[in-house]
DNA sequence: TCTTGTAGGTCCGAAAACTGGACCAACCTT
DNA sequence: AAGGTTGGTCCAGTTTTCGGACCTACAAGA
């Protein structure tokens, strides 16, 4: 076999995880989605060490997922806001919540966090971008079953 | 303010990340989705240190996301397969791919990895579970805007 | 037979990341 | 003046990660 596929696969999933895959990153984003934009709140509600969360907010800001906004001048105070890219993490967070709701809930059922404006829970659906058809993993083709043919386009 | 909300929020997202939030976990799952079920393949195509990946596959197996199956007796050989819970990570992975495709693609566009059987790319849609209506972050209610009222149900 | 290859790991020491807790500088309220 | 709020930083100890070498068991080819 002459041409080896690139060792670490060129992949958007890997790239995404490079940015939001660190331990506390998505929990920070979750808090901001929930409206808690301030450092102390984020630290308190995620349970992260202050130090670690400070570093994480820095990397997320540098990556363009968050913005840092001064909301008070004289005691200089900052809050974190979601960029467009940050807001577009909503499906990722929803999918994770859904999975946790299904497989990691205790006896009292899943905790409720995000709801649709009609009051019900949001979920993610897989659809085909082109034909609009609902899809499942079963109807998805694994483009690279044997480890070949996957090259970036 | 008498009753403090629980410090670290009770949350399915946090629980999910406890299981699949480690650095190489979702990439291992990705490889298995792509049909590469064997240790060496998984290591090679993710780029993870062998050591770390061995540990990760162990935790994922213990968590019930993966199963470990012997496919050869005499040289005892094992492969990893997705459980139902593992297969249900498909939306998470799709959402991450979609985000990476959108915000982290180079000049040559996103690498293609998963496609629908019709040959097109899959994506995730947010919908309301009850009314079936398409939803966006904008139409979602933040159940806990000020850090209150979020308690598990 | 001897070598090479495959497969699924383990072991190692060095480096990086995470952790909890103390501390700090401005400002404000009581 | 004392105490609270906010957004951090600093520290030292522990845990994880990293890359590479190594190991066992078998099979195929020269």
Tab-separated table of C-alpha atoms (C1' of nucleotides) in Angstrom:
chain	number	residue	atom	x	y	z
A	1	UNK	CA	0.000	0.000	0.000
A	2	UNK	CA	1.812	3.021	-1.250
A	3	UNK	CA	-0.095	6.114	-0.119
A	4	UNK	CA	-0.698	6.188	3.556
A	5	UNK	CA	-3.593	8.270	4.717
A	6	UNK	CA	-2.487	11.239	6.775
A	7	UNK	CA	-1.641	9.910	10.180
A	8	UNK	CA	-3.742	12.143	12.350
A	9	UNK	CA	-6.864	12.563	10.270
A	10	UNK	CA	-7.640	16.004	8.894
A	11	UNK	CA	-10.946	16.587	10.562
A	12	UNK	CA	-13.320	19.318	11.670
A	13	UNK	CA	-14.220	17.379	14.763
A	14	UNK	CA	-10.615	17.345	15.897
A	15	UNK	CA	-10.286	21.041	15.125
A	16	UNK	CA	-13.396	21.856	17.094
A	17	UNK	CA	-12.163	19.872	20.060
A	18	UNK	CA	-8.900	21.736	19.874
A	19	UNK	CA	-10.897	24.852	20.742
A	20	UNK	CA	-13.792	23.714	22.911
A	21	UNK	CA	-12.618	20.286	23.996
A	22	UNK	CA	-10.821	21.315	27.123
A	23	UNK	CA	-12.342	20.284	30.362
A	24	UNK	CA	-14.151	23.452	31.391
A	25	UNK	CA	-14.606	25.200	28.064
A	26	UNK	CA	-18.114	24.088	27.198
A	27	UNK	CA	-19.297	24.580	30.758
A	28	UNK	CA	-18.163	28.168	30.580
A	29	UNK	CA	-20.088	28.550	27.349
A	30	UNK	CA	-23.102	26.923	28.966
A	31	UNK	CA	-23.055	29.440	31.820
A	32	UNK	CA	-22.887	32.338	29.418
A	33	UNK	CA	-25.795	30.866	27.454
A	34	UNK	CA	-27.656	30.818	30.753
A	35	UNK	CA	-27.013	34.504	31.165
A	36	UNK	CA	-24.211	34.393	33.699
A	37	UNK	CA	-21.578	36.482	32.102
A	38	UNK	CA	-19.353	37.332	35.016
A	39	UNK	CA	-16.211	35.652	36.135
A	40	UNK	CA	-17.305	34.898	39.668
A	41	UNK	CA	-20.659	33.525	38.543
A	42	UNK	CA	-19.065	31.341	35.925
A	43	UNK	CA	-16.587	29.985	38.411
A	44	UNK	CA	-19.247	29.380	41.041
A	45	UNK	CA	-21.767	27.638	38.805
A	46	UNK	CA	-19.331	25.444	36.944
A	47	UNK	CA	-17.244	24.466	39.946
A	48	UNK	CA	-14.003	25.078	38.089
A	49	UNK	CA	-10.888	26.303	39.889
A	50	UNK	CA	-10.609	30.073	39.446
A	51	UNK	CA	-7.201	29.711	37.960
A	52	UNK	CA	-8.224	27.176	35.384
A	53	UNK	CA	-11.337	29.076	34.427
A	54	UNK	CA	-9.357	32.279	33.976
A	55	UNK	CA	-7.073	30.424	31.579
A	56	UNK	CA	-10.006	28.839	29.770
A	57	UNK	CA	-11.833	32.125	29.289
A	58	UNK	CA	-8.619	33.519	27.896
A	59	UNK	CA	-8.212	30.750	25.323
A	60	UNK	CA	-11.870	30.920	24.336
A	61	UNK	CA	-11.578	34.646	23.895
A	62	UNK	CA	-8.447	34.289	21.800
A	63	UNK	CA	-10.197	31.654	19.711
A	64	UNK	CA	-13.016	34.088	18.997
A	65	UNK	CA	-15.704	32.131	20.780
A	66	UNK	CA	-16.136	34.742	23.476
A	67	UNK	CA	-15.789	38.480	23.701
A	68	UNK	CA	-14.714	40.375	26.788
A	69	UNK	CA	-16.684	43.504	27.480
A	70	UNK	CA	-16.114	46.174	30.046
A	71	UNK	CA	-19.366	46.958	31.783
A	72	UNK	CA	-18.042	49.246	34.480
A	73	UNK	CA	-15.357	51.876	34.232
A	74	UNK	CA	-14.113	52.879	37.536
A	75	UNK	CA	-13.851	49.679	39.214
A	76	UNK	CA	-12.870	48.135	35.908
A	77	UNK	CA	-15.221	45.203	35.509
A	78	UNK	CA	-15.567	42.801	32.652
A	79	UNK	CA	-18.092	40.319	31.431
A	80	UNK	CA	-17.940	37.633	28.797
A	81	UNK	CA	-20.293	37.485	25.845
A	82	UNK	CA	-20.793	34.976	23.077
A	83	UNK	CA	-19.650	35.790	19.575
A	84	UNK	CA	-21.571	34.430	16.612
A	85	UNK	CA	-19.294	31.417	16.666
A	86	UNK	CA	-20.028	31.041	20.346
A	87	UNK	CA	-23.783	31.155	19.809
A	88	UNK	CA	-23.427	28.547	17.115
A	89	UNK	CA	-22.193	26.125	19.735
A	90	UNK	CA	-25.790	25.836	20.859
A	91	UNK	CA	-26.410	22.611	18.907
A	92	UNK	CA	-23.298	21.038	20.390
A	93	UNK	CA	-24.448	21.872	23.882
A	94	UNK	CA	-27.969	20.732	23.169
A	95	UNK	CA	-26.737	17.422	21.809
A	96	UNK	CA	-24.608	16.889	24.886
A	97	UNK	CA	-27.466	17.741	27.185
A	98	UNK	CA	-29.742	15.386	25.326
A	99	UNK	CA	-27.262	12.560	25.605
A	100	UNK	CA	-26.733	13.184	29.301
A	101	UNK	CA	-30.477	13.395	29.859
A	102	UNK	CA	-30.864	10.018	28.243
A	103	UNK	CA	-27.940	8.083	29.628
A	104	UNK	CA	-26.802	9.772	32.798
A	105	UNK	CA	-29.969	10.854	34.549
A	106	UNK	CA	-30.614	9.836	38.108
A	107	UNK	CA	-33.938	8.667	39.487
A	108	UNK	CA	-35.497	12.066	39.469
A	109	UNK	CA	-35.086	12.423	35.754
A	110	UNK	CA	-32.976	14.959	33.935
A	111	UNK	CA	-32.385	18.424	35.309
A	112	UNK	CA	-33.986	21.028	33.123
A	113	UNK	CA	-31.824	23.696	31.724
A	114	UNK	CA	-32.789	24.884	28.289
A	115	UNK	CA	-36.296	25.106	26.955
A	116	UNK	CA	-38.028	26.314	23.880
A	117	UNK	CA	-40.095	29.455	24.182
A	118	UNK	CA	-43.190	27.261	24.235
A	119	UNK	CA	-41.852	25.727	27.441
A	120	UNK	CA	-40.726	22.389	26.113
A	121	UNK	CA	-37.331	20.844	25.813
A	122	UNK	CA	-35.245	21.364	22.719
A	123	UNK	CA	-33.540	18.509	20.983
A	124	UNK	CA	-31.335	18.009	17.961
A	125	UNK	CA	-32.332	16.243	14.800
A	126	UNK	CA	-30.020	14.970	12.147
A	127	UNK	CA	-31.018	15.977	8.674
A	128	UNK	CA	-29.461	15.730	5.282
A	129	UNK	CA	-28.425	19.205	4.198
A	130	UNK	CA	-29.331	18.624	0.584
A	131	UNK	CA	-32.495	16.561	0.565
A	132	UNK	CA	-33.717	17.807	3.939
A	133	UNK	CA	-34.588	14.279	4.866
A	134	UNK	CA	-34.391	13.197	8.484
A	135	UNK	CA	-31.383	10.983	9.055
A	136	UNK	CA	-30.018	8.626	11.635
A	137	UNK	CA	-26.645	7.082	12.094
A	138	UNK	CA	-28.008	4.014	10.347
A	139	UNK	CA	-28.808	5.995	7.224
A	140	UNK	CA	-25.439	7.680	7.251
A	141	UNK	CA	-22.672	6.359	5.102
A	142	UNK	CA	-19.372	5.948	6.744
A	143	UNK	CA	-17.230	7.599	4.167
A	144	UNK	CA	-14.116	5.816	5.299
A	145	UNK	CA	-14.979	2.309	6.426
A	146	UNK	CA	-11.594	0.758	5.922
A	147	UNK	CA	-9.531	3.782	6.664
A	148	UNK	CA	-9.216	4.892	3.084
A	149	UNK	CA	-10.845	7.296	0.712
A	150	UNK	CA	-11.395	9.993	3.190
A	151	UNK	CA	-8.988	12.677	2.134
A	152	UNK	CA	-10.106	16.268	2.564
A	153	UNK	CA	-11.792	17.628	-0.504
B	1	UNK	CA	-30.955	35.777	49.627
B	2	UNK	CA	-31.462	32.737	51.716
B	3	UNK	CA	-31.223	29.696	49.470
B	4	UNK	CA	-28.109	29.499	47.417
B	5	UNK	CA	-28.346	27.517	44.221
B	6	UNK	CA	-26.170	24.452	44.260
B	7	UNK	CA	-22.657	25.625	43.614
B	8	UNK	CA	-21.702	23.437	40.734
B	9	UNK	CA	-24.881	23.288	38.718
B	10	UNK	CA	-26.663	19.949	38.450
B	11	UNK	CA	-26.516	19.497	34.732
B	12	UNK	CA	-26.616	16.876	32.021
B	13	UNK	CA	-24.044	18.740	30.013
B	14	UNK	CA	-21.556	18.520	32.852
B	15	UNK	CA	-22.341	14.844	33.324
B	16	UNK	CA	-21.851	14.139	29.639
B	17	UNK	CA	-18.528	15.929	29.648
B	18	UNK	CA	-17.487	13.878	32.635
B	19	UNK	CA	-17.690	10.856	30.322
B	20	UNK	CA	-16.816	12.087	26.844
B	21	UNK	CA	-15.170	15.411	27.632
B	22	UNK	CA	-11.631	14.158	27.918
B	23	UNK	CA	-9.267	15.166	25.215
B	24	UNK	CA	-9.240	12.050	23.052
B	25	UNK	CA	-12.546	10.451	23.930
B	26	UNK	CA	-14.695	11.806	21.120
B	27	UNK	CA	-11.964	11.246	18.570
B	28	UNK	CA	-11.861	7.594	19.540
B	29	UNK	CA	-15.617	7.444	19.090
B	30	UNK	CA	-15.267	9.180	15.733
B	31	UNK	CA	-12.800	6.571	14.514
B	32	UNK	CA	-15.089	3.754	15.533
B	33	UNK	CA	-17.972	5.466	13.743
B	34	UNK	CA	-15.734	5.492	10.698
B	35	UNK	CA	-15.293	1.764	10.966
B	36	UNK	CA	-11.837	1.620	12.493
B	37	UNK	CA	-12.351	-0.545	15.505
B	38	UNK	CA	-8.842	-1.619	16.329
B	39	UNK	CA	-6.417	-0.154	18.785
B	40	UNK	CA	-3.596	0.525	16.357
B	41	UNK	CA	-5.908	2.106	13.804
B	42	UNK	CA	-7.531	4.299	16.427
B	43	UNK	CA	-4.182	5.433	17.719
B	44	UNK	CA	-2.833	6.073	14.245
B	45	UNK	CA	-5.781	8.033	12.918
B	46	UNK	CA	-6.372	10.159	15.976
B	47	UNK	CA	-2.732	10.915	16.696
B	48	UNK	CA	-3.139	10.224	20.384
B	49	UNK	CA	-0.297	8.780	22.457
B	50	UNK	CA	-0.825	5.015	22.715
B	51	UNK	CA	-0.733	5.231	26.440
B	52	UNK	CA	-3.382	7.882	26.695
B	53	UNK	CA	-5.638	6.195	24.174
B	54	UNK	CA	-5.428	2.908	26.036
B	55	UNK	CA	-6.576	4.699	29.175
B	56	UNK	CA	-9.324	6.512	27.298
B	57	UNK	CA	-10.688	3.368	25.695
B	58	UNK	CA	-10.741	1.843	29.155
B	59	UNK	CA	-12.764	4.663	30.687
B	60	UNK	CA	-15.154	4.737	27.734
B	61	UNK	CA	-15.660	1.001	28.044
B	62	UNK	CA	-16.270	1.261	31.769
B	63	UNK	CA	-18.733	4.067	31.125
B	64	UNK	CA	-20.685	1.834	28.757
B	65	UNK	CA	-20.018	3.877	25.638
B	66	UNK	CA	-17.886	1.190	24.055
B	67	UNK	CA	-17.750	-2.577	24.149
B	68	UNK	CA	-14.601	-4.632	23.778
B	69	UNK	CA	-14.929	-7.691	21.617
B	70	UNK	CA	-12.480	-10.475	20.966
B	71	UNK	CA	-12.263	-11.146	17.249
B	72	UNK	CA	-9.360	-13.565	17.259
B	73	UNK	CA	-8.577	-16.309	19.711
B	74	UNK	CA	-5.106	-17.446	19.423
B	75	UNK	CA	-3.289	-14.323	19.087
B	76	UNK	CA	-5.863	-12.764	21.403
B	77	UNK	CA	-7.074	-9.712	19.542
B	78	UNK	CA	-9.713	-7.215	20.494
B	79	UNK	CA	-11.737	-4.562	18.797
B	80	UNK	CA	-13.939	-1.800	20.115
B	81	UNK	CA	-17.573	-1.403	19.183
B	82	UNK	CA	-20.151	1.244	19.951
B	83	UNK	CA	-22.933	0.506	22.380
B	84	UNK	CA	-26.337	2.085	21.881
B	85	UNK	CA	-25.185	4.946	24.055
B	86	UNK	CA	-22.113	5.235	21.900
B	87	UNK	CA	-24.122	5.356	18.696
B	88	UNK	CA	-26.295	8.037	20.228
B	89	UNK	CA	-23.255	10.284	20.361
B	90	UNK	CA	-23.687	10.741	16.642
B	91	UNK	CA	-25.523	14.071	16.986
B	92	UNK	CA	-22.810	15.407	19.279
B	93	UNK	CA	-20.147	14.504	16.781
B	94	UNK	CA	-22.159	15.878	13.899
B	95	UNK	CA	-22.700	19.158	15.698
B	96	UNK	CA	-18.993	19.455	16.411
B	97	UNK	CA	-18.117	18.673	12.818
B	98	UNK	CA	-20.593	21.225	11.604
B	99	UNK	CA	-19.169	23.885	13.861
B	100	UNK	CA	-15.623	23.086	12.805
B	101	UNK	CA	-16.630	23.086	9.147
B	102	UNK	CA	-18.069	26.524	9.601
B	103	UNK	CA	-15.506	28.245	11.771
B	104	UNK	CA	-12.255	26.376	11.457
B	105	UNK	CA	-11.992	25.410	7.817
B	106	UNK	CA	-8.962	26.315	5.805
B	107	UNK	CA	-8.979	27.599	2.262
B	108	UNK	CA	-9.841	24.312	0.698
B	109	UNK	CA	-13.081	24.060	2.568
B	110	UNK	CA	-14.028	21.514	5.155
B	111	UNK	CA	-12.762	17.955	5.003
B	112	UNK	CA	-15.603	15.553	4.408
B	113	UNK	CA	-16.126	12.774	6.830
B	114	UNK	CA	-19.711	11.775	7.306
B	115	UNK	CA	-22.350	11.819	4.641
B	116	UNK	CA	-25.929	10.852	4.259
B	117	UNK	CA	-26.678	7.806	2.113
B	118	UNK	CA	-27.723	10.182	-0.653
B	119	UNK	CA	-24.143	11.458	-0.665
B	120	UNK	CA	-24.689	14.796	1.007
B	121	UNK	CA	-23.507	16.167	4.290
B	122	UNK	CA	-25.533	15.676	7.423
B	123	UNK	CA	-26.252	18.493	9.795
B	124	UNK	CA	-28.097	18.995	13.036
B	125	UNK	CA	-31.291	20.954	13.486
B	126	UNK	CA	-32.693	22.186	16.725
B	127	UNK	CA	-36.314	21.361	17.180
B	128	UNK	CA	-38.788	21.630	20.006
B	129	UNK	CA	-39.580	18.119	21.213
B	130	UNK	CA	-43.191	18.892	21.866
B	131	UNK	CA	-44.356	21.155	19.097
B	132	UNK	CA	-41.852	19.867	16.553
B	133	UNK	CA	-41.136	23.414	15.555
B	134	UNK	CA	-37.731	24.353	14.306
B	135	UNK	CA	-35.876	26.352	16.915
B	136	UNK	CA	-32.823	28.524	17.209
B	137	UNK	CA	-30.951	29.820	20.164
B	138	UNK	CA	-32.912	33.026	19.793
B	139	UNK	CA	-36.202	31.220	20.274
B	140	UNK	CA	-34.904	29.328	23.269
B	141	UNK	CA	-35.672	30.514	26.748
B	142	UNK	CA	-32.821	30.651	29.113
B	143	UNK	CA	-34.425	28.918	32.037
B	144	UNK	CA	-32.021	30.448	34.483
B	145	UNK	CA	-31.133	33.933	33.363
B	146	UNK	CA	-30.078	35.279	36.696
B	147	UNK	CA	-28.740	32.085	38.134
B	148	UNK	CA	-31.951	31.099	39.882
B	149	UNK	CA	-34.864	28.814	39.318
B	150	UNK	CA	-32.952	26.100	37.641
B	151	UNK	CA	-33.057	23.295	40.151
B	152	UNK	CA	-33.418	19.752	38.806
B	153	UNK	CA	-37.023	18.709	38.418
C	1	DT	C1'	15.515	-20.994	10.450
C	2	DC	C1'	15.744	-16.319	10.584
C	3	DT	C1'	13.728	-12.099	9.823
C	4	DT	C1'	10.053	-9.124	9.362
C	5	DG	C1'	5.371	-7.721	10.195
C	6	DT	C1'	0.985	-7.367	12.870
C	7	DA	C1'	-1.587	-6.474	16.973
C	8	DG	C1'	-2.516	-4.635	21.454
C	9	DG	C1'	-0.747	-3.114	24.734
C	10	DT	C1'	2.727	-1.481	28.953
C	11	DC	C1'	6.579	1.230	31.023
C	12	DC	C1'	9.323	5.244	31.448
C	13	DG	C1'	10.867	10.054	32.609
C	14	DA	C1'	9.946	14.809	31.382
C	15	DA	C1'	6.720	18.379	30.698
C	16	DA	C1'	2.334	20.409	30.966
C	17	DA	C1'	-2.149	21.059	33.040
C	18	DC	C1'	-5.089	21.000	36.820
C	19	DT	C1'	-6.218	21.754	41.719
C	20	DG	C1'	-7.598	24.246	46.133
C	21	DG	C1'	-6.687	27.897	48.687
C	22	DA	C1'	-4.643	32.206	49.933
C	23	DC	C1'	-4.129	36.702	48.536
C	24	DC	C1'	-4.818	41.403	46.265
C	25	DA	C1'	-6.309	46.028	44.418
C	26	DA	C1'	-10.157	48.994	43.625
C	27	DC	C1'	-14.235	50.403	44.662
C	28	DC	C1'	-18.868	50.507	47.258
C	29	DT	C1'	-22.139	50.283	51.172
C	30	DT	C1'	-23.225	50.349	55.943
D	1	DA	C1'	-13.778	51.907	59.717
D	2	DA	C1'	-15.356	47.300	58.611
D	3	DG	C1'	-16.997	44.368	55.414
D	4	DG	C1'	-18.608	42.992	50.828
D	5	DT	C1'	-17.997	42.715	45.663
D	6	DT	C1'	-15.406	41.802	41.496
D	7	DG	C1'	-11.938	39.904	38.592
D	8	DG	C1'	-8.457	38.174	38.877
D	9	DT	C1'	-3.128	36.310	40.254
D	10	DC	C1'	0.225	33.368	42.766
D	11	DC	C1'	1.710	29.292	44.807
D	12	DA	C1'	2.951	24.487	45.629
D	13	DG	C1'	1.396	19.852	45.195
D	14	DT	C1'	-0.866	16.365	42.413
D	15	DT	C1'	-2.470	14.378	38.215
D	16	DT	C1'	-2.331	13.860	33.146
D	17	DT	C1'	-0.289	13.916	29.066
D	18	DC	C1'	3.400	13.151	25.902
D	19	DG	C1'	6.664	10.537	22.785
D	20	DG	C1'	9.234	6.848	22.411
D	21	DA	C1'	11.086	2.413	23.638
D	22	DC	C1'	9.810	-1.984	24.726
D	23	DC	C1'	7.166	-6.602	25.226
D	24	DT	C1'	4.466	-10.923	24.027
D	25	DA	C1'	2.457	-13.915	20.801
D	26	DC	C1'	1.626	-15.395	16.468
D	27	DA	C1'	2.073	-15.657	11.073
D	28	DA	C1'	4.191	-15.308	6.581
D	29	DG	C1'	8.039	-14.965	3.576
D	30	DA	C1'	13.099	-15.678	2.240
